[in-house]
mmCIF file of C-alpha atoms in Angstrom:
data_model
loop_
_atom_site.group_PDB
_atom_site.id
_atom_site.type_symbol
_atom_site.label_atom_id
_atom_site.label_comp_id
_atom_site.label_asym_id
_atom_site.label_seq_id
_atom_site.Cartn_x
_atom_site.Cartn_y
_atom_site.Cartn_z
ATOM 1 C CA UNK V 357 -6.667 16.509 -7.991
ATOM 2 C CA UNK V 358 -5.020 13.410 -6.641
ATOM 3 C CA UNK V 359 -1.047 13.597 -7.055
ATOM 4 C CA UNK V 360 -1.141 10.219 -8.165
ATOM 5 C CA UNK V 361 -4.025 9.506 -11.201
ATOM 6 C CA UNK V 362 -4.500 6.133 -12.681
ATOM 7 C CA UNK V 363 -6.621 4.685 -15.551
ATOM 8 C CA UNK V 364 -8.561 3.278 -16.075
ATOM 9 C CA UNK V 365 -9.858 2.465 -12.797
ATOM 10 C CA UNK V 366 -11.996 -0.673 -13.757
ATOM 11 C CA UNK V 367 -11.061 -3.294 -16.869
ATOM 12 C CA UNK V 368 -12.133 -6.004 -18.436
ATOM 13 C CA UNK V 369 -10.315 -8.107 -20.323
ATOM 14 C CA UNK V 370 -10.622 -11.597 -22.950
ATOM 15 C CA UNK V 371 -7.897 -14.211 -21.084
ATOM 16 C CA UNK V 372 -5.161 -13.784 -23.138
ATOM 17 C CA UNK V 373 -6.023 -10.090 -24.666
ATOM 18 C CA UNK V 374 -2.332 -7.463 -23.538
ATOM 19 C CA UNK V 375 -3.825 -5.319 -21.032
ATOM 20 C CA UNK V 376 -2.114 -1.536 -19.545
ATOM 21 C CA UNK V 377 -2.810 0.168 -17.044
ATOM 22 C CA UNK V 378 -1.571 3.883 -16.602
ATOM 23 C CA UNK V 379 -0.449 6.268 -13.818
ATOM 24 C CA UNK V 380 0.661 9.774 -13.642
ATOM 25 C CA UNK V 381 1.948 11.482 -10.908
ATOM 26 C CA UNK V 382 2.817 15.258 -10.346
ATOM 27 C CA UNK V 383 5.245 15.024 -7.707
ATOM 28 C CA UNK V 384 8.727 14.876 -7.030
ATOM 29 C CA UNK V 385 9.696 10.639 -6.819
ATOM 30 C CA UNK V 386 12.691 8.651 -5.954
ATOM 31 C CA UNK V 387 10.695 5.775 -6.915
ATOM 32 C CA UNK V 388 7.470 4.395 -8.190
ATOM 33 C CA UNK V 389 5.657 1.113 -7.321
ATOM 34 C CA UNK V 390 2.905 -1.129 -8.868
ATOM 35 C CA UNK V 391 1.562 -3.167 -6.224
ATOM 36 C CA UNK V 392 -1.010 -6.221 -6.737
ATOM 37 C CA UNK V 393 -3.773 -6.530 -4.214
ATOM 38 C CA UNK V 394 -5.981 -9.868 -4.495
ATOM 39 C CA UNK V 395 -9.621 -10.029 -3.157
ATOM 40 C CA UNK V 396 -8.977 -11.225 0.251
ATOM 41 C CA UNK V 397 -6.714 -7.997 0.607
ATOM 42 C CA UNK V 398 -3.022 -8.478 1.149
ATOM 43 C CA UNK V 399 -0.966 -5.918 -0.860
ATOM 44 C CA UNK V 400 2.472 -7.344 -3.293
ATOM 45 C CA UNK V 401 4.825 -5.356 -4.562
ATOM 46 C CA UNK V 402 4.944 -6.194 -8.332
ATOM 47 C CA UNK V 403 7.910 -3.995 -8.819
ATOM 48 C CA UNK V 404 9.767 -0.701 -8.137
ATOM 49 C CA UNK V 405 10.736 1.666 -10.592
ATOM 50 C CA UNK V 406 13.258 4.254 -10.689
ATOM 51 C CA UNK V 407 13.969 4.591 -14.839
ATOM 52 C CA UNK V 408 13.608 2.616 -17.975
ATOM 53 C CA UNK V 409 11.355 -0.609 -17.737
ATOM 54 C CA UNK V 410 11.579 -4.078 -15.741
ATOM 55 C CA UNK V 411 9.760 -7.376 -16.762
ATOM 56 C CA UNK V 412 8.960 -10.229 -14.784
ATOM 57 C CA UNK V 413 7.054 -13.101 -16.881
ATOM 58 C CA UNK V 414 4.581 -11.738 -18.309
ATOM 59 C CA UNK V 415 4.332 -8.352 -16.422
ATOM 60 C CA UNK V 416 6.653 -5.296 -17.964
ATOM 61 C CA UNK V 417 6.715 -1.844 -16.366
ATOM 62 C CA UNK V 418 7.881 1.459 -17.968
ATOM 63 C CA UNK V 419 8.690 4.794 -16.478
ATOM 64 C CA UNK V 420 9.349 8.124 -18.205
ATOM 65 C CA UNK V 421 10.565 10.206 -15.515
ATOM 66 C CA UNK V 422 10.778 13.212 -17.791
ATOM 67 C CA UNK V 423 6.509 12.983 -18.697
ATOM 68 C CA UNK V 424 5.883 11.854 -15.023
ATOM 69 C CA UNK V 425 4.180 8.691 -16.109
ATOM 70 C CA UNK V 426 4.259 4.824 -15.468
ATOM 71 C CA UNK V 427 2.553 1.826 -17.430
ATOM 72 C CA UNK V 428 1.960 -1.824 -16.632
ATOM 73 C CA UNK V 429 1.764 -4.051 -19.178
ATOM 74 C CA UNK V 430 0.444 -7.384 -18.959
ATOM 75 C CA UNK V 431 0.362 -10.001 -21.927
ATOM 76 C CA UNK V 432 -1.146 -13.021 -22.792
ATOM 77 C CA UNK V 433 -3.480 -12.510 -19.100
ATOM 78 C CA UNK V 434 -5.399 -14.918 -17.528
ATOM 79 C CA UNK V 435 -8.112 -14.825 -14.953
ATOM 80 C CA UNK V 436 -5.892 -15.172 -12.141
ATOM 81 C CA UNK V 437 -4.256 -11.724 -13.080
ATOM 82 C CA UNK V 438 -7.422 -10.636 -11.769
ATOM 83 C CA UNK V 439 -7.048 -8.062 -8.794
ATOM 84 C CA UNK V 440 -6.690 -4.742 -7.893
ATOM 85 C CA UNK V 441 -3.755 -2.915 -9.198
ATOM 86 C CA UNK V 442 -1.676 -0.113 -7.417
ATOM 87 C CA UNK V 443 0.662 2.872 -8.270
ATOM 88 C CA UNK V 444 2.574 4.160 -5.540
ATOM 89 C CA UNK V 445 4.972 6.785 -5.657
ATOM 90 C CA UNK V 446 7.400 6.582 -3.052
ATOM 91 C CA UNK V 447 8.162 10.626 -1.703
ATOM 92 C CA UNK V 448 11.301 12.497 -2.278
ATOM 93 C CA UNK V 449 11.305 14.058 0.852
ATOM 94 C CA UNK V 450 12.893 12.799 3.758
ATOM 95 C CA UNK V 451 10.434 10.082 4.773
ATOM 96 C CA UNK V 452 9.998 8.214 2.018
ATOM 97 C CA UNK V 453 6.203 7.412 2.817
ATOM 98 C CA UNK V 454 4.283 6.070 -0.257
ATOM 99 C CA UNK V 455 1.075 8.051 -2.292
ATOM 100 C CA UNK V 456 -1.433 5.920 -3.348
ATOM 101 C CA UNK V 457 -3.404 5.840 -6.720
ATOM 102 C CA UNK V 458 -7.200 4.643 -6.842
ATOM 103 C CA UNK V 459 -6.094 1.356 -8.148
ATOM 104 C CA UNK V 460 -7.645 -0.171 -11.095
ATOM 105 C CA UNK V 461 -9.562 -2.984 -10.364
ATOM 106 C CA UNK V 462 -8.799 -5.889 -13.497
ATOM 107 C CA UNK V 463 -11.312 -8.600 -14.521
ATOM 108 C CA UNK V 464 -9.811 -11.617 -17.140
ATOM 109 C CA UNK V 465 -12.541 -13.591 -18.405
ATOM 110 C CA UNK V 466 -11.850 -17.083 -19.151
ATOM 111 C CA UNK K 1312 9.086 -16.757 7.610
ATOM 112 C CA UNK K 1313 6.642 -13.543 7.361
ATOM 113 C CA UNK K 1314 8.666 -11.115 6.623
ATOM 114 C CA UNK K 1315 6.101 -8.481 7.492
ATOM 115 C CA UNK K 1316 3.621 -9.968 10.027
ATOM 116 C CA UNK K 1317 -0.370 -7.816 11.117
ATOM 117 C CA UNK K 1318 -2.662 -9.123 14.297
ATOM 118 C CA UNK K 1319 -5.361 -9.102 14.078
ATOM 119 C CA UNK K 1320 -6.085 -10.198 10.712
ATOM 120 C CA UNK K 1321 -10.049 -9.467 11.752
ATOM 121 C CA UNK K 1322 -11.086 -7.320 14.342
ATOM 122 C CA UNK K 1323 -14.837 -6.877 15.192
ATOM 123 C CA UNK K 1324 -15.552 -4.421 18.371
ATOM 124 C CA UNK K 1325 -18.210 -2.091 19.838
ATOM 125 C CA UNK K 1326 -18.188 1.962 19.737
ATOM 126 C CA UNK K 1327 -16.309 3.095 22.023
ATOM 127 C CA UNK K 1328 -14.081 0.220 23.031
ATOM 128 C CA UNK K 1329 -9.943 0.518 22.826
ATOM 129 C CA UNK K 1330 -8.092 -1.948 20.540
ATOM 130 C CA UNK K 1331 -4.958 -2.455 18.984
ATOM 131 C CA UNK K 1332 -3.166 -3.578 15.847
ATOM 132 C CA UNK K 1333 0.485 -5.298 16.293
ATOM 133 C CA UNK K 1334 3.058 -5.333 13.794
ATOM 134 C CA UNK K 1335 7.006 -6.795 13.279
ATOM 135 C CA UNK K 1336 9.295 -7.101 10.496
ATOM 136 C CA UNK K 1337 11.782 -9.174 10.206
ATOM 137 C CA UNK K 1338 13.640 -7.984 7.257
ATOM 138 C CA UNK K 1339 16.011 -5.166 9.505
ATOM 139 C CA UNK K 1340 14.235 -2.324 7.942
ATOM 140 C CA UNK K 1341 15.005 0.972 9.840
ATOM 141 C CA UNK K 1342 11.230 2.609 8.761
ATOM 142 C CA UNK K 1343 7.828 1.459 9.239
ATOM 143 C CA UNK K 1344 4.344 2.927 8.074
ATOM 144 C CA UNK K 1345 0.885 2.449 8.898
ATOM 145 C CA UNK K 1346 -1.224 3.344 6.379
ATOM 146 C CA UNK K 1347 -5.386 3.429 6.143
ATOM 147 C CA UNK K 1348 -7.580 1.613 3.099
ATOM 148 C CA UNK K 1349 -10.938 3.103 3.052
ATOM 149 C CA UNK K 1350 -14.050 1.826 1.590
ATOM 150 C CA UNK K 1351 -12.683 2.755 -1.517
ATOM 151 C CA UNK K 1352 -9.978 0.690 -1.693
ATOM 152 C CA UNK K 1353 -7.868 4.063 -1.399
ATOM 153 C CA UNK K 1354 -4.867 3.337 0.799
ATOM 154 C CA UNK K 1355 -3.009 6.800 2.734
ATOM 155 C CA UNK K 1356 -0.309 7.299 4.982
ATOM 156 C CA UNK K 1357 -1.350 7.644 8.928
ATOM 157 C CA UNK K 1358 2.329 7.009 10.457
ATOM 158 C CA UNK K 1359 5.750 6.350 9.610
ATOM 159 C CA UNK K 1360 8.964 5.937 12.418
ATOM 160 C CA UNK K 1361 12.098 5.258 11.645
ATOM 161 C CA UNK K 1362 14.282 4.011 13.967
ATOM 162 C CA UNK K 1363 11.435 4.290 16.758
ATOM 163 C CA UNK K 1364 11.115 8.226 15.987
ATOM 164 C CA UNK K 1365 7.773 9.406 14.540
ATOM 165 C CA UNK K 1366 8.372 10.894 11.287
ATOM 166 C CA UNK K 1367 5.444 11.114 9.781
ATOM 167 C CA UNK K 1368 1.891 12.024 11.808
ATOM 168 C CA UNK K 1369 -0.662 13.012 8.861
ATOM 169 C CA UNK K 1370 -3.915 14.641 9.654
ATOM 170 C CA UNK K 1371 -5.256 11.456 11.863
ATOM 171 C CA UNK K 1372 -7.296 11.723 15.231
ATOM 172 C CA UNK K 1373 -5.353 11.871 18.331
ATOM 173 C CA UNK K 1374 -7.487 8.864 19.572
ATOM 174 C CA UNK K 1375 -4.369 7.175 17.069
ATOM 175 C CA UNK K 1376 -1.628 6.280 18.564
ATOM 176 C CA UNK K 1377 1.122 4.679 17.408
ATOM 177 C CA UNK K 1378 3.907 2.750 19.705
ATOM 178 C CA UNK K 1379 7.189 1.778 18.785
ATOM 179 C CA UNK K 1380 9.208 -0.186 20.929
ATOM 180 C CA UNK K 1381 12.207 -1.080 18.800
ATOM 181 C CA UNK K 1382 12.428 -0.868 14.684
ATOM 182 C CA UNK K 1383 11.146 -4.192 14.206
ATOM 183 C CA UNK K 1384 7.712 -3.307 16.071
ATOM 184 C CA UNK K 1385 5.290 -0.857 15.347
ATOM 185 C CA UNK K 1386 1.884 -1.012 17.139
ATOM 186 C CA UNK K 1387 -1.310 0.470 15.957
ATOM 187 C CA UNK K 1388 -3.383 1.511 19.660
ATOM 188 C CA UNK K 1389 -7.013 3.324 18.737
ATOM 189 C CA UNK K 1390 -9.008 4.665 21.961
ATOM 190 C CA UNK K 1391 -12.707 4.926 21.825
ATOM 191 C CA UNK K 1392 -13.619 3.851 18.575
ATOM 192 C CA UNK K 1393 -16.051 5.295 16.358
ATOM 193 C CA UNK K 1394 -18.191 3.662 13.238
ATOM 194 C CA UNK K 1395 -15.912 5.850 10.698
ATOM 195 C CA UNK K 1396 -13.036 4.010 11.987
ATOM 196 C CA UNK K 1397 -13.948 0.764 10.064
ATOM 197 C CA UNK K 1398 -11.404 0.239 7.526
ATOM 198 C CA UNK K 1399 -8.471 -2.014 6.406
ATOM 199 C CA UNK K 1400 -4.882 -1.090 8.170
ATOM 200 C CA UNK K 1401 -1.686 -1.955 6.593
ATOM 201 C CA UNK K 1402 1.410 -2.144 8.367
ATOM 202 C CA UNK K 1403 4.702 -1.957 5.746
ATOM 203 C CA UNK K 1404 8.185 -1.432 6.025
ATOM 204 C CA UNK K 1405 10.888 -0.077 4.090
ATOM 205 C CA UNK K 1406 15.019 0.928 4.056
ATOM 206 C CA UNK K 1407 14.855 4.797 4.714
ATOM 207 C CA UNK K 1408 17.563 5.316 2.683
ATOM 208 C CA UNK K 1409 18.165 4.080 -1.100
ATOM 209 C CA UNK K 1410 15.467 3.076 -3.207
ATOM 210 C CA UNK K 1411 14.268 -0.364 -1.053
ATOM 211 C CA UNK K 1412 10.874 -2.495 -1.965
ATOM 212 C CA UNK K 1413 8.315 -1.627 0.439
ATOM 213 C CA UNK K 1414 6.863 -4.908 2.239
ATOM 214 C CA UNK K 1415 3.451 -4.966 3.923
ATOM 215 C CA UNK K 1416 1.602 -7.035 6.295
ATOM 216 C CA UNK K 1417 -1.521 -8.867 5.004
ATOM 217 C CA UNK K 1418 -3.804 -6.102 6.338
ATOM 218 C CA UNK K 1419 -6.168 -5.598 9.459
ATOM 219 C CA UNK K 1420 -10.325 -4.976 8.400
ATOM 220 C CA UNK K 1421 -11.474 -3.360 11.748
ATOM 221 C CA UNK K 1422 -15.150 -3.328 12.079
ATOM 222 C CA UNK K 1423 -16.850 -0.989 14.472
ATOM 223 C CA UNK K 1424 -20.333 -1.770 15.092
#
């Protein structure tokens, strides 16, 4: 079992239709990341998470440290919210290195 | 200004040959990973040095070898390369300590033919 699990892994979506995209993770964190990766492969941080919930335009995250679980919301989406999309977990031990979900690869259809 | 800046972006080279994978930051991060995306798309940890110390050396073939000169380099050297090497290698960096964004490089796809 992965420490970091997301769902779904693929999606398909109506432009405009609220779309979220789930991750757990079963180890200790000092943060959490969603990161965006576009075909053509470079890697964005979307945000980074510690507690509570952060929204930028028309992206929101949530964390609930206590169930060990992150969402990503995005509403009113459009086809160029189509991509890859990461949870990352960034380690509470001394090196901070990030673990990776699958990703969840997101379709918007105009 | 790229903050965190991969060359090759494309790197295409025989079995066998030696290459390697440059990266700088230029955001004064003290930490910097290298980190493997398979055919997947499933990205994990390889390196990490902070400060030009290895901290982190995960289960990777000693033909790997990372170089650090100073904390705003971290170079990616790979000796006799094999098919299975053929992936996509991300560079990122990061603040050590407190809860920083991680910043990564646009990503090398080495192909090993």
């Amino acid at each position: 079992k992965n420490e970091v699990e997301q769902s779904p892994q693929n999606l398909t979506a109506q432009e405009g239709e609220f779309i979220t995209i789930n991750c757990s993770y079963s180890v200790g964190i000092s943060a959490l990341h969603w990161l965006q990766q576009h075909p053509g492969g470079g890697i964005v941080s979307l945000f980074m998470l510690s507690s509570g919930k952060k929204k930028h335009g028309r992206l929101i995250a949530t964390i609930n440290i206590q169930e060990k679980h992150s969402s990503l919301h995005i509403t009113a989406s459009h086809p160029r919210d189509s991509a890859v999309y990461i949870c990352a977990v960034k380690n509470s031990g001394s090196a901070r290195q990030l673990t990776f979900g699958s990703g969840t690869q997101l379709t918007v259809l105009p | 200004d790229t903050a965190v800046s991969q060359t090759p972006k494309y790197l295409v080279t025989q079995m066998g040959n030696d290459k390697s994978i440059k990266c700088e930051q230029n955001l004064g991060h003290d930490t910097m990973y290298w980190y493997k995306q398979d055919s997947k798309k499933f990205l994990k940890i390889m390196f990490s040095y902070n400060n030009k110390e290895l901290i982190i050396n995960e289960t990777v073939p000693n033909r790997f070898s990372p170089k650090s000169p100073d904390k705003a380099h971290l170079n990616l050297h790979i000796n006799s390369l094999e098919l299975g090497d053929s992936a996509v290698y991300f560079c990122a960096s990061s603040q050590l300590v407190g809860n920083t964004e991680a910043f990564f490089g646009q990503g090398t796809r080495l192909t090993v033919v």
